[in-house]
Short mmCIF file of C-alpha atoms in Angstrom, two decimals:
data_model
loop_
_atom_site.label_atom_id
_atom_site.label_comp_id
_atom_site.label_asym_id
_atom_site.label_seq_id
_atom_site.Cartn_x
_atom_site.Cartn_y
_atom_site.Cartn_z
CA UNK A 1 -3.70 -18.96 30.70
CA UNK A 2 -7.27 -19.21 28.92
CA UNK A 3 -8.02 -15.53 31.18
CA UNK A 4 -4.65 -14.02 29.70
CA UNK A 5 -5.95 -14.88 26.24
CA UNK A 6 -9.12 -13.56 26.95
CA UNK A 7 -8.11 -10.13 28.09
CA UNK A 8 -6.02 -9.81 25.17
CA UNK A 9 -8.07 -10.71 22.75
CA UNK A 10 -10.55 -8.50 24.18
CA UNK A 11 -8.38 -5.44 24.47
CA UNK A 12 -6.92 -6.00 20.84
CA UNK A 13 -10.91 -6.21 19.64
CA UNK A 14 -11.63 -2.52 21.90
CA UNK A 15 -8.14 -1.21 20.31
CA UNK A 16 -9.44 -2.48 16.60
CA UNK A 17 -13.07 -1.54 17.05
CA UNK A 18 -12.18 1.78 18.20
CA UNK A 19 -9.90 2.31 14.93
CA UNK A 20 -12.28 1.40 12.29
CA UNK A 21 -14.57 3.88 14.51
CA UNK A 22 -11.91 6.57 14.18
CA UNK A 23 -11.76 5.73 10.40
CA UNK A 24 -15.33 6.18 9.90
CA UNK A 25 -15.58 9.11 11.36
CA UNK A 26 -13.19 11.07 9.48
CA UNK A 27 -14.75 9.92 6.30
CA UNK A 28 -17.57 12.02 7.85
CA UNK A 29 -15.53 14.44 9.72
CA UNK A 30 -12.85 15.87 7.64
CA UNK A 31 -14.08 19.00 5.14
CA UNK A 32 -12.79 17.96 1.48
CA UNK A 33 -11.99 14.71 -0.38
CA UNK A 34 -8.62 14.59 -0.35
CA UNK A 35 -8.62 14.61 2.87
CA UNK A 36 -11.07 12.16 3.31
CA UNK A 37 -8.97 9.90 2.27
CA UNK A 38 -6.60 9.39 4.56
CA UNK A 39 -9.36 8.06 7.28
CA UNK A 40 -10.45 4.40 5.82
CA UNK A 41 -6.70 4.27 4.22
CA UNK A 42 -4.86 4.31 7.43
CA UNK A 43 -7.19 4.06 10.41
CA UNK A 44 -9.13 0.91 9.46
CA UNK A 45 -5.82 -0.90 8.43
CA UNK A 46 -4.87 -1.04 11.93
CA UNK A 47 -8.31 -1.43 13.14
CA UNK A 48 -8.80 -4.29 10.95
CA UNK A 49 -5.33 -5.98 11.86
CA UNK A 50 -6.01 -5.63 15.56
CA UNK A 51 -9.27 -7.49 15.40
CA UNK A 52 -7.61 -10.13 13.01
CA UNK A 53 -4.77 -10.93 15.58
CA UNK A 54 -7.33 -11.41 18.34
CA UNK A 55 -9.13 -13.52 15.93
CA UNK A 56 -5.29 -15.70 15.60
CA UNK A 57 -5.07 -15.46 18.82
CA UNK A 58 -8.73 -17.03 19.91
CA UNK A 59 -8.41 -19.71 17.28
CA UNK A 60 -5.26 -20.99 18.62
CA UNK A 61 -5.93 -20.24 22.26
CA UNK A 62 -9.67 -21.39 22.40
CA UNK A 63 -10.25 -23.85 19.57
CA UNK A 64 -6.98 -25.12 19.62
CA UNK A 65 -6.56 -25.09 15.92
CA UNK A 66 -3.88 -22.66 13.80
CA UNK A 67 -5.72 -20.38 11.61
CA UNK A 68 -4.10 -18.76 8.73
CA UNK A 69 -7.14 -17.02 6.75
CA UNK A 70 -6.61 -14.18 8.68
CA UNK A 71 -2.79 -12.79 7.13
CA UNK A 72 -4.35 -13.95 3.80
CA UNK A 73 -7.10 -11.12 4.68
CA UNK A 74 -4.20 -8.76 5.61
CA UNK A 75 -2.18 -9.72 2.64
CA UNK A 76 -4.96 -8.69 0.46
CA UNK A 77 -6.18 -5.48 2.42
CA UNK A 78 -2.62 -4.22 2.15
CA UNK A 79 -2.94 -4.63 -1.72
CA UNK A 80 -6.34 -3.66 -2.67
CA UNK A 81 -6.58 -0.56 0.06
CA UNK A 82 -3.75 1.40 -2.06
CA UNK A 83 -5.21 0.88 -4.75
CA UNK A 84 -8.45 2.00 -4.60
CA UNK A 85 -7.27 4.89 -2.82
CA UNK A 86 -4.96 5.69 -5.82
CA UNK A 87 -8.20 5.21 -8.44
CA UNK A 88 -10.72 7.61 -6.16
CA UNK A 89 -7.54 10.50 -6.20
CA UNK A 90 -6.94 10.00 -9.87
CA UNK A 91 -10.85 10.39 -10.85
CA UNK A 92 -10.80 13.51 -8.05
CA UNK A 93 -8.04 14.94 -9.94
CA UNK A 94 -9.87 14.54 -13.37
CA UNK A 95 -12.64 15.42 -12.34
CA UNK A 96 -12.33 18.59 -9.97
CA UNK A 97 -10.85 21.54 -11.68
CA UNK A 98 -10.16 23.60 -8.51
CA UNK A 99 -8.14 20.76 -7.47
CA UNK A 100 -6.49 20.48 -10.54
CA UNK A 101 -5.62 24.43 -10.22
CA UNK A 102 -3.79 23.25 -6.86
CA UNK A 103 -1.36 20.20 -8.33
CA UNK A 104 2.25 21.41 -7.71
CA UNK A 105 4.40 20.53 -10.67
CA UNK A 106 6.14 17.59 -11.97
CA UNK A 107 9.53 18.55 -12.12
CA UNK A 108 9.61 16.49 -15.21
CA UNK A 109 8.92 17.90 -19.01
CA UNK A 110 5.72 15.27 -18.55
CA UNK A 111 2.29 16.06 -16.96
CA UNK A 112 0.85 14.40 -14.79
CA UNK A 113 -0.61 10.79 -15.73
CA UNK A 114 -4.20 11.35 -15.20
CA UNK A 115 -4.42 14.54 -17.39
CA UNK A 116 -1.50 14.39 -19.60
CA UNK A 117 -0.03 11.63 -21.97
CA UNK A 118 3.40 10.94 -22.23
CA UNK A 119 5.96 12.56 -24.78
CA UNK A 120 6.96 10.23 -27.00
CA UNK A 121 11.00 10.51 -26.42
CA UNK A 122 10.61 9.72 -23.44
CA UNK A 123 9.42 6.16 -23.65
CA UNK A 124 13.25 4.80 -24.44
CA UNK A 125 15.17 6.23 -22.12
CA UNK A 126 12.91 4.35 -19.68
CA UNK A 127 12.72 1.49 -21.67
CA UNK A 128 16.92 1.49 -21.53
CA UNK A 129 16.96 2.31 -17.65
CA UNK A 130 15.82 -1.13 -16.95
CA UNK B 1 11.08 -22.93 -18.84
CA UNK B 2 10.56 -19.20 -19.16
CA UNK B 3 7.34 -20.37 -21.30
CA UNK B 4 5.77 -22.27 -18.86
CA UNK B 5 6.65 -20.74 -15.69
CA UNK B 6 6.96 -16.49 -16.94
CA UNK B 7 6.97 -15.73 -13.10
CA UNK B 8 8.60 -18.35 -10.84
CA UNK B 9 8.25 -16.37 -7.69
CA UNK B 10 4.56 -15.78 -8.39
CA UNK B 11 3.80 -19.56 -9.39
CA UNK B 12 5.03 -20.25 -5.83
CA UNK B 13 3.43 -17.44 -4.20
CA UNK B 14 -0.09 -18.38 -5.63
CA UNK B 15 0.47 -22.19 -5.06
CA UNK B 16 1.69 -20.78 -0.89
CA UNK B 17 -1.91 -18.14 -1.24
CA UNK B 18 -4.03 -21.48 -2.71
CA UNK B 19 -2.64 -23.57 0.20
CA UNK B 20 -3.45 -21.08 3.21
CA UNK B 21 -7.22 -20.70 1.71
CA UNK B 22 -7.80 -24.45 1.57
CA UNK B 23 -6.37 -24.63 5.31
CA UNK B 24 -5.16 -27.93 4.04
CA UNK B 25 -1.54 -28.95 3.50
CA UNK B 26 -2.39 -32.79 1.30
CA UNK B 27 -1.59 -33.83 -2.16
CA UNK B 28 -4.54 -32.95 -3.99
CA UNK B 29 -4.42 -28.85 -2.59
CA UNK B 30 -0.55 -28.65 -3.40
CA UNK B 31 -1.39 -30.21 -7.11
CA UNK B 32 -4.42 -27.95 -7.81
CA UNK B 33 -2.55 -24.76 -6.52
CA UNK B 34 0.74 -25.55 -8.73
CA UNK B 35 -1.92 -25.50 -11.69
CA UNK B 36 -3.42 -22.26 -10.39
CA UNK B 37 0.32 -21.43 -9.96
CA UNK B 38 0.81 -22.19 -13.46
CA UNK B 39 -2.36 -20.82 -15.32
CA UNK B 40 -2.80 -17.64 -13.42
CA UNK B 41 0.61 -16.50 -14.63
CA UNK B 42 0.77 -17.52 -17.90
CA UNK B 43 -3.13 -15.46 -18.38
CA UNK B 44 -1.61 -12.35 -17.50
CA UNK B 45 1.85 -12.42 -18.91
CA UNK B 46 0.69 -10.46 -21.41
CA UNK B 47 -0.03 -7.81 -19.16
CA UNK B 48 3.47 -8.53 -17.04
CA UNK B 49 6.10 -8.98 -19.60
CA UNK B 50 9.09 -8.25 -17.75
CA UNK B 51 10.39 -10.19 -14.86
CA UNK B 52 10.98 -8.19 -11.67
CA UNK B 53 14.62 -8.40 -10.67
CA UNK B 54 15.30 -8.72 -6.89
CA UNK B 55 18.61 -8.18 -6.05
CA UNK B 56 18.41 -8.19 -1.65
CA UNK B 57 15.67 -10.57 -0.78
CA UNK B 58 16.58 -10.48 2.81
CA UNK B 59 16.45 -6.91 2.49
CA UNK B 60 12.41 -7.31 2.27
CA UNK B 61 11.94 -8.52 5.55
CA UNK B 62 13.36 -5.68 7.11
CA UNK B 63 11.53 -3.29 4.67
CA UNK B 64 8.10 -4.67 5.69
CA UNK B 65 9.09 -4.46 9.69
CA UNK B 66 9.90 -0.60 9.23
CA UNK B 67 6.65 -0.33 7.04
CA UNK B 68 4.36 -2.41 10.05
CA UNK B 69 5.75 0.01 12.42
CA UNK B 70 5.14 3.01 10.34
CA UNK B 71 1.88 2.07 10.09
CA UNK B 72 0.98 1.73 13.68
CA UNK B 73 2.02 4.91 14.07
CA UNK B 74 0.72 6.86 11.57
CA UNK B 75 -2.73 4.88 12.74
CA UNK B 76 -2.16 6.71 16.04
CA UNK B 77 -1.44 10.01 14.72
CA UNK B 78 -3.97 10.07 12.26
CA UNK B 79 -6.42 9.00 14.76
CA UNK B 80 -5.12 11.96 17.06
CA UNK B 81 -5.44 14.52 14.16
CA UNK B 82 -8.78 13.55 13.34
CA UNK B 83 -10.16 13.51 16.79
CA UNK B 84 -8.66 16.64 18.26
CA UNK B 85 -8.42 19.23 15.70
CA UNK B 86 -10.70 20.89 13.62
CA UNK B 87 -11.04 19.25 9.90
CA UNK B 88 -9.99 22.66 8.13
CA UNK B 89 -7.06 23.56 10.65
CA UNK B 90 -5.57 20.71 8.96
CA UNK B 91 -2.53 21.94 6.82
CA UNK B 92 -3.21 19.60 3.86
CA UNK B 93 -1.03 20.12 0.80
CA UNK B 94 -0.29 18.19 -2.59
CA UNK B 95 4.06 17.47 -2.78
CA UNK B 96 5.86 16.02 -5.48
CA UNK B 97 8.33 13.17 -4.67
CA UNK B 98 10.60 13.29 -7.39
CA UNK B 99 11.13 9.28 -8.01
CA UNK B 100 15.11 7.58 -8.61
CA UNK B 101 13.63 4.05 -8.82
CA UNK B 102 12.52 2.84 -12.54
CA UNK B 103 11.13 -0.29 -12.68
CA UNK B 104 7.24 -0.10 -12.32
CA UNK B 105 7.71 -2.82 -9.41
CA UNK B 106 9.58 -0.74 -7.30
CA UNK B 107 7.34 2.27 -8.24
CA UNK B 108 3.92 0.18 -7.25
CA UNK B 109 5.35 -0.73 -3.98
CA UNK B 110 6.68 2.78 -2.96
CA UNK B 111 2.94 4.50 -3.94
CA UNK B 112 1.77 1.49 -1.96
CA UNK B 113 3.95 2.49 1.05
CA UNK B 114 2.84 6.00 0.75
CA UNK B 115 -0.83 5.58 1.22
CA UNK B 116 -0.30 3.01 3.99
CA UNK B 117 2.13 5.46 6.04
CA UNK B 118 1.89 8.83 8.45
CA UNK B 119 -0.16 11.13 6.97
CA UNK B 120 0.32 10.58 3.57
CA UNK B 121 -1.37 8.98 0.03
CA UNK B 122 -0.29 8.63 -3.16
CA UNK B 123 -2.41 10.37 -6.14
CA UNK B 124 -1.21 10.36 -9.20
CA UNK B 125 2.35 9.64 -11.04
CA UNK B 126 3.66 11.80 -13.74
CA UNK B 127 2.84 10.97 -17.29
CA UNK B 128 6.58 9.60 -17.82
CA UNK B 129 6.85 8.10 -14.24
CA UNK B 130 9.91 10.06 -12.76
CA UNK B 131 7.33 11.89 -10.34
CA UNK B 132 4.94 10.80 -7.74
CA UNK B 133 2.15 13.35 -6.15
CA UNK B 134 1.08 12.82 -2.37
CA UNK B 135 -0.96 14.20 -0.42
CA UNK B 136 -0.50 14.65 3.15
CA UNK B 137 -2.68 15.23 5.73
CA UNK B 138 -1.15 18.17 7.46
CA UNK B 139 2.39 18.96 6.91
CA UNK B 140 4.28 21.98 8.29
CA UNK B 141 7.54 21.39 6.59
CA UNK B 142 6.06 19.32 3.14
CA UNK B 143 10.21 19.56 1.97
CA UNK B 144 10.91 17.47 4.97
CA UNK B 145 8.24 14.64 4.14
CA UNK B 146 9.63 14.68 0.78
CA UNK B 147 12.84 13.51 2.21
CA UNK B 148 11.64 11.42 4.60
CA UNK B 149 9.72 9.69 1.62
CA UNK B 150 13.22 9.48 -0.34
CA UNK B 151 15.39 8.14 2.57
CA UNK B 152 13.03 5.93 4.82
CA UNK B 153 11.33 3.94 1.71
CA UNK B 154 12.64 4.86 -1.59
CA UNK B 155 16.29 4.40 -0.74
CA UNK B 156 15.45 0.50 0.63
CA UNK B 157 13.23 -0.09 -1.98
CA UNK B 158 16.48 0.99 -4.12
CA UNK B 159 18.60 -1.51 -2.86
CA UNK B 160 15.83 -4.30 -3.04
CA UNK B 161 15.16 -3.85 -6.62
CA UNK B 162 18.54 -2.55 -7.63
#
């Protein structure tokens, strides 16, 4: 039993170390911002929730003891990582005006957020929609 | 009661948060994370004034299942487009998901979904929030992930928050 553990938790830290790797790489890798972005948002989630299982698993395998810390840490990755990654595209869409040049449209009579307030008639009909 | 407790849900949810931190299920951690519970919420109301209205909680449960999933994959693909093909082969392109959702809840969670998913993250929402903008990674048929977007996520996060 303690071998099976020990395998697994050593494959799931290869599988998550090899992840974040990928992640960090294309932050280096990839040719413009944008798309520099997708590497830490997606990569090192997994990479980060692999090593955090095998970190369940060894707790309650090896130490005997349940440890929870470790979905709190995934709990809060999942909120912060969108997040950030929403602030770094807004300040690369204010700040890069080739970019800018390449935004499709709305669809909508309003601009975009980041570069455009909002018409004033059409706060109600939001404000009634809810 | 609306007073004292603006967010119910959330009281619990930072009493459950305070609880798994301490690693300690007694008296003492359950009465100082109902305070937490209690102050936290009642700080920020201003900034929260409306009360999120959930109308399929079992419906979140399966939500976050397809959303794990989607992740692992997307991990795996992204990891495949990064290591085997040249950075600037990449068809990267800006799309606009046109949103049907309203309430900013809903809205958070779907741009949320977005960056977390195959290929994709969320940039920027229109001025009057009807529109989001994501970028993907390299999309041949960008109409298609728009309607992937709009069936897969949007339409469940429709029926959660109604």
């Amino acid at each position: 039993m303690a071998i099976v553990a020990e395998f697994l938790i050593a494959a799931l830290i290869l599988v998550g170390a090899f992840f974040l790797l990928v992640g960090s790489f294309a932050l280096a890798k990839l040719p413009d911002m944008m798309r520099r972005l997708h590497g830490p948002t997606k990569s090192t989630t997994l990479g980060i929730g692999s090593i955090l299982i095998a970190s369940m698993i060894f707790a309650v395998a090896v130490r005997g003891s349940l440890s929870l810390h470790e979905l709190l840490i995934t709990l809060f990755i999942f909120l912060t990582a969108p997040v950030t990654a929403f602030m770094i595209s807004k300040a690369h869409i204010l700040r890069d005006k080739r970019e800018r040049a390449n935004l499709p449209p709305t669809g909508t009579t309003n601009g975009w957020a980041t570069l455009d307030a909002p018409t004033p008639t059409e706060e109600p009909a939001r404000a009634e929609s809810r | 009661m609306r007073k004292i407790v603006p967010h119910p849900i959330l009281t619990l949810f930072i009493t459950f948060v305070w609880l798994l931190l301490a690693n300690d299920v007694s008296a003492g951690h359950i009465v100082l994370g109902l305070a937490l519970g209690i102050l936290i919420p009642l700080l920020t109301s201003a900034y929260w004034p409306d009360r999120p209205r959930i109308r399929a909680p079992l419906a979140i449960v399966e939500y976050g299942l397809v959303v794990l999933w989607d992740i692992i994959v997307s991990n795996v693909m992204v990891a495949r487009l990064v290591l085997f093909r040249r950075g600037d082969s990449l068809k990267s392109t800006f799309v606009t998901v046109p949103l049907d959702i309203t309430s900013p809840e809903a809205i958070t969670a779907l741009a949320g979904t977005i960056t977390m998913t195959p290929g994709t993250v969320s940039c920027d929402l229109s001025a009057d929030g009807r529109a989001l903008l994501v970028h993907c990674l390299n999309s041949d048929d960008p109409a298609a992930d728009v309607a992937q977007i709009k069936t897969r996520y949007e339409a469940r996060l429709k029926r959660i928050f109604g």
